[in-house]
Short mmCIF file of C-alpha atoms in Angstrom, two decimals:
data_model
loop_
_atom_site.label_atom_id
_atom_site.label_comp_id
_atom_site.label_asym_id
_atom_site.label_seq_id
_atom_site.Cartn_x
_atom_site.Cartn_y
_atom_site.Cartn_z
CA MET N 1 -39.90 58.61 -85.75
CA MET N 2 -40.13 58.43 -89.56
CA LEU N 3 -37.42 59.88 -91.79
CA ALA N 4 -38.26 63.06 -93.68
CA THR N 5 -38.35 62.78 -97.46
CA ARG N 6 -38.85 64.81 -100.61
CA ILE N 7 -40.18 63.54 -103.92
CA LEU N 8 -37.80 65.00 -106.51
CA GLN N 9 -39.45 63.51 -109.62
CA ARG N 10 -42.75 61.72 -110.21
CA GLY N 11 -41.31 59.86 -113.20
CA GLU N 12 -43.05 57.20 -115.23
CA PRO N 13 -45.42 55.10 -113.13
CA ASP N 14 -44.15 51.70 -114.33
CA ARG N 15 -40.52 52.39 -113.39
CA PRO N 16 -38.89 51.52 -110.06
CA TRP N 17 -37.95 54.38 -107.72
CA LEU N 18 -34.53 55.90 -107.26
CA ILE N 19 -33.92 56.38 -103.52
CA TRP N 20 -31.26 59.03 -102.88
CA LEU N 21 -29.11 59.05 -99.72
CA HIS N 22 -26.94 62.11 -99.05
CA GLY N 23 -23.59 62.31 -97.27
CA LEU N 24 -22.74 63.60 -93.81
CA LEU N 25 -23.76 67.27 -93.48
CA GLY N 26 -26.02 67.07 -96.55
CA ASN N 27 -29.79 66.83 -96.96
CA ASN N 28 -32.39 65.83 -99.54
CA ASN N 29 -31.54 68.88 -101.65
CA GLU N 30 -28.11 67.41 -102.45
CA TRP N 31 -29.54 65.22 -105.23
CA ARG N 32 -31.98 67.72 -106.76
CA VAL N 33 -29.85 68.54 -109.84
CA ILE N 34 -29.03 64.89 -110.56
CA ALA N 35 -32.65 63.75 -110.18
CA ALA N 36 -33.75 66.54 -112.54
CA HIS N 37 -31.57 64.89 -115.21
CA CYS N 38 -33.38 61.58 -114.64
CA PRO N 39 -36.98 62.76 -115.14
CA GLN N 40 -38.27 59.38 -116.31
CA TRP N 41 -37.43 57.78 -112.94
CA PRO N 42 -39.56 58.45 -109.85
CA SER N 43 -37.16 59.83 -107.25
CA LEU N 44 -37.38 60.04 -103.46
CA ALA N 45 -34.62 61.79 -101.48
CA ILE N 46 -34.31 60.92 -97.80
CA ASP N 47 -33.05 63.17 -95.02
CA LEU N 48 -30.83 60.95 -92.88
CA PRO N 49 -31.12 61.16 -89.06
CA GLY N 50 -29.74 64.39 -87.64
CA HIS N 51 -29.96 66.14 -91.01
CA GLY N 52 -32.44 68.39 -92.78
CA ASP N 53 -36.01 67.78 -91.67
CA SER N 54 -34.87 64.58 -89.89
CA VAL N 55 -32.76 66.62 -87.46
CA ALA N 56 -34.77 65.32 -84.48
CA VAL N 57 -34.61 61.67 -85.56
CA ALA N 58 -32.21 59.56 -83.51
CA CYS N 59 -30.06 56.74 -84.90
CA ARG N 60 -28.28 54.09 -82.83
CA GLY N 61 -26.30 52.54 -85.66
CA PHE N 62 -26.40 50.83 -89.04
CA ASP N 63 -29.15 48.36 -88.17
CA ASP N 64 -31.27 51.28 -87.00
CA ILE N 65 -30.87 53.43 -90.11
CA SER N 66 -31.42 50.42 -92.38
CA ALA N 67 -34.71 49.67 -90.60
CA GLN N 68 -35.68 53.36 -90.80
CA ILE N 69 -35.13 53.32 -94.56
CA SER N 70 -37.28 50.20 -94.94
CA ALA N 71 -40.06 51.76 -92.85
CA THR N 72 -39.89 54.96 -94.90
CA LEU N 73 -40.20 53.05 -98.18
CA GLN N 74 -43.16 51.10 -96.82
CA MET N 75 -44.82 54.36 -95.78
CA HIS N 76 -44.55 55.58 -99.38
CA ASN N 77 -45.73 52.22 -100.77
CA ILE N 78 -42.47 51.83 -102.69
CA GLU N 79 -42.06 48.19 -103.66
CA ARG N 80 -39.28 48.32 -106.29
CA TYR N 81 -36.29 50.61 -105.92
CA TRP N 82 -32.62 51.36 -106.54
CA LEU N 83 -30.48 52.88 -103.79
CA VAL N 84 -28.12 55.71 -104.76
CA GLY N 85 -25.84 56.93 -101.97
CA TYR N 86 -22.96 59.39 -101.66
CA SER N 87 -20.19 58.94 -99.04
CA LEU N 88 -22.04 58.20 -95.76
CA GLY N 89 -25.17 57.56 -97.82
CA GLY N 90 -23.17 55.10 -99.92
CA ARG N 91 -21.98 53.24 -96.84
CA ILE N 92 -25.55 53.05 -95.55
CA ALA N 93 -26.72 51.78 -98.95
CA MET N 94 -24.06 49.06 -98.93
CA TYR N 95 -24.96 48.01 -95.39
CA HIS N 96 -28.66 47.93 -96.23
CA ALA N 97 -28.00 45.74 -99.27
CA CYS N 98 -25.95 43.30 -97.19
CA HIS N 99 -27.87 43.22 -93.90
CA GLY N 100 -31.19 45.02 -94.33
CA GLN N 101 -34.71 44.14 -95.40
CA THR N 102 -34.14 44.12 -99.14
CA ASP N 103 -37.46 42.98 -100.63
CA GLY N 104 -37.82 45.06 -103.78
CA LEU N 105 -34.19 46.23 -103.94
CA LEU N 106 -33.09 46.10 -107.57
CA GLY N 107 -29.55 47.42 -107.27
CA VAL N 108 -27.13 49.80 -105.57
CA ILE N 109 -25.11 52.76 -106.88
CA VAL N 110 -22.42 53.97 -104.47
CA GLU N 111 -20.53 57.22 -104.96
CA GLY N 112 -17.33 57.50 -102.93
CA GLY N 113 -18.44 55.05 -100.23
CA ASN N 114 -16.01 53.05 -98.09
CA PRO N 115 -16.84 49.30 -97.84
CA GLY N 116 -15.28 49.22 -94.38
CA LEU N 117 -12.09 48.57 -92.42
CA ASP N 118 -10.85 45.00 -92.24
CA SER N 119 -9.34 44.96 -88.74
CA GLU N 120 -10.55 45.85 -85.27
CA GLU N 121 -7.40 47.91 -84.73
CA LEU N 122 -8.27 50.15 -87.69
CA ARG N 123 -11.91 50.37 -86.62
CA SER N 124 -10.93 51.33 -83.07
CA HIS N 125 -8.62 54.06 -84.37
CA ARG N 126 -11.40 55.43 -86.60
CA ARG N 127 -13.92 55.44 -83.73
CA ALA N 128 -11.48 57.56 -81.72
CA GLN N 129 -10.99 59.96 -84.66
CA ASP N 130 -14.73 60.37 -85.17
CA ALA N 131 -15.32 60.81 -81.45
CA ALA N 132 -12.88 63.73 -81.50
CA TRP N 133 -14.69 65.33 -84.44
CA ALA N 134 -18.04 64.72 -82.72
CA GLU N 135 -16.80 66.47 -79.60
CA ARG N 136 -15.96 69.51 -81.69
CA PHE N 137 -19.32 69.46 -83.50
CA ARG N 138 -21.10 69.38 -80.14
CA HIS N 139 -19.22 72.22 -78.46
CA GLN N 140 -17.73 74.57 -81.07
CA PRO N 141 -19.37 76.89 -83.62
CA ILE N 142 -20.20 74.69 -86.58
CA ALA N 143 -18.67 77.03 -89.17
CA GLU N 144 -15.37 76.86 -87.26
CA VAL N 145 -15.44 73.04 -87.27
CA LEU N 146 -16.39 72.87 -90.95
CA ALA N 147 -13.47 75.11 -91.89
CA ASP N 148 -11.19 72.35 -90.59
CA TRP N 149 -13.44 69.48 -91.77
CA TYR N 150 -13.07 70.53 -95.40
CA GLN N 151 -9.29 70.67 -95.09
CA GLN N 152 -9.16 66.88 -94.79
CA PRO N 153 -7.22 65.11 -97.59
CA VAL N 154 -10.36 63.66 -99.20
CA PHE N 155 -11.45 67.23 -100.03
CA THR N 156 -8.11 68.31 -101.52
CA GLU N 157 -9.63 68.99 -104.95
CA LEU N 158 -12.00 71.66 -103.61
CA SER N 159 -11.22 75.20 -104.70
CA GLY N 160 -11.25 77.93 -102.07
CA VAL N 161 -14.52 79.28 -103.47
CA HIS N 162 -16.14 75.84 -103.46
CA ARG N 163 -14.90 75.13 -99.92
CA ASP N 164 -16.31 78.45 -98.66
CA ALA N 165 -19.64 77.73 -100.38
CA LEU N 166 -19.89 74.31 -98.71
CA ILE N 167 -19.08 75.79 -95.29
CA ALA N 168 -21.77 78.44 -95.75
CA ALA N 169 -24.38 75.98 -96.97
CA ARG N 170 -23.73 73.37 -94.31
CA SER N 171 -23.44 75.71 -91.35
CA ASP N 172 -27.23 75.41 -91.10
CA ASN N 173 -26.77 71.93 -89.65
CA SER N 174 -27.19 71.22 -85.95
CA GLY N 175 -23.71 70.46 -84.60
CA PRO N 176 -24.92 68.10 -81.83
CA ALA N 177 -27.21 66.22 -84.24
CA VAL N 178 -24.37 65.80 -86.76
CA ALA N 179 -22.11 64.61 -83.94
CA ASP N 180 -24.60 61.92 -82.90
CA MET N 181 -24.97 60.62 -86.45
CA LEU N 182 -21.21 60.77 -87.06
CA GLN N 183 -20.55 58.51 -84.10
CA ALA N 184 -23.51 56.17 -84.69
CA THR N 185 -22.44 55.52 -88.29
CA SER N 186 -18.68 55.91 -87.88
CA LEU N 187 -16.59 53.85 -90.26
CA GLY N 188 -15.32 52.29 -87.03
CA GLN N 189 -18.85 51.03 -86.27
CA GLN N 190 -19.35 49.61 -89.76
CA PRO N 191 -18.50 45.98 -90.50
CA TYR N 192 -16.17 45.16 -93.38
CA LEU N 193 -18.70 44.61 -96.15
CA ALA N 194 -16.50 43.59 -99.10
CA PRO N 195 -17.15 39.80 -98.85
CA GLN N 196 -20.93 40.29 -98.75
CA LEU N 197 -20.86 42.95 -101.48
CA GLN N 198 -19.00 40.57 -103.79
CA GLN N 199 -21.83 38.05 -103.30
CA LEU N 200 -24.78 40.40 -103.78
CA THR N 201 -27.56 39.02 -105.94
CA VAL N 202 -28.47 42.52 -107.19
CA PRO N 203 -26.28 44.74 -109.41
CA LEU N 204 -23.77 47.05 -107.73
CA MET N 205 -21.76 49.92 -109.17
CA VAL N 206 -19.22 52.15 -107.45
CA LEU N 207 -18.71 55.60 -108.96
CA CYS N 208 -15.61 57.65 -108.13
CA GLY N 209 -14.24 60.89 -109.47
CA GLU N 210 -11.10 60.43 -111.54
CA ASN N 211 -9.32 62.70 -109.03
CA ASP N 212 -10.31 60.55 -106.04
CA PRO N 213 -7.57 57.88 -106.06
CA LYS N 214 -8.21 56.80 -102.45
CA PHE N 215 -11.77 55.68 -103.09
CA GLN N 216 -10.88 54.15 -106.44
CA ARG N 217 -8.30 52.04 -104.61
CA LEU N 218 -10.78 51.08 -101.90
CA ALA N 219 -13.24 49.84 -104.52
CA ARG N 220 -10.60 47.90 -106.43
CA ASP N 221 -9.12 46.36 -103.26
CA ALA N 222 -12.64 45.24 -102.26
CA GLY N 223 -13.20 43.68 -105.68
CA LEU N 224 -16.13 45.95 -106.50
CA PRO N 225 -17.18 47.08 -110.01
CA LEU N 226 -15.88 50.62 -110.52
CA ARG N 227 -16.58 53.38 -113.00
CA THR N 228 -14.93 56.80 -112.90
CA VAL N 229 -16.35 60.26 -113.50
CA PRO N 230 -13.96 62.63 -115.33
CA LEU N 231 -13.06 66.08 -114.05
CA ALA N 232 -14.23 65.28 -110.53
CA GLY N 233 -12.92 64.46 -107.07
CA HIS N 234 -14.69 62.89 -104.10
CA ASN N 235 -18.02 64.67 -104.65
CA ALA N 236 -18.33 63.73 -108.31
CA HIS N 237 -22.06 64.40 -108.68
CA LEU N 238 -21.52 67.99 -107.60
CA ALA N 239 -18.34 68.59 -109.60
CA ASN N 240 -19.51 67.02 -112.87
CA PRO N 241 -23.24 66.26 -112.85
CA GLN N 242 -23.44 65.68 -116.62
CA ASP N 243 -20.95 62.81 -116.72
CA PHE N 244 -22.20 61.47 -113.39
CA VAL N 245 -25.73 61.23 -114.82
CA ALA N 246 -24.42 59.57 -117.98
CA GLU N 247 -22.76 56.80 -115.95
CA LEU N 248 -25.81 56.45 -113.71
CA GLN N 249 -28.26 56.23 -116.61
CA ALA N 250 -26.09 53.73 -118.50
CA PHE N 251 -25.98 51.46 -115.45
CA LEU N 252 -29.71 51.69 -114.76
CA VAL N 253 -30.48 50.75 -118.37
CA ASN N 254 -27.87 47.99 -118.56
CA PRO N 255 -26.66 46.91 -115.12
CA GLY N 256 -25.26 43.58 -116.25
#
């Protein structure tokens, strides 16, 4: 089954496309504000499996979602593109760049994406953690699970109002579908991508909020090019879209 998409901007016909990949619990609407600030670029936002209008699409793992992205781009006759991914979408973008069908890929922008865990012990521990979350998403009211989900350390910078707004917005998700995607694309299922990312033949940029020290450290430890977005935590494009767009545009114009 093909992934659902939304064209956010038609852009200028001679420019490559920006392909937007949301995070876990998001959908194609997550990038609407950012794409609106990049009107010259044609923009296509993808609903990942188990999310948005792709809620019925199954995913067995990273190879599967990478192939689904390639098939979706072919369906839209997109031959030249940049991948922009947040969190889970960033991890998928990195995997696709390293292991996918990358004809036409011009570069990758990752926001708050983990390049992977470098030992089987760590990956096994993460698979167990994500399996426990998945069990909750399958069997408990999703708003109840999200109330705990957004208490995790990575979301520390969220205000109470912002946390409540995210819980309300994302309670429309299907808990079982989110659970399936969470396990299929667990960080514990992802290979450690840093060596391949360092050797990419296309430009790569990692964006992190200045108040997201964990993901800044992950990027630096993996030897990846890093830029920071001021006044922002893990979800930098939501917290500070203006400065996020400035960094994005600067990289697209001069990725060297």
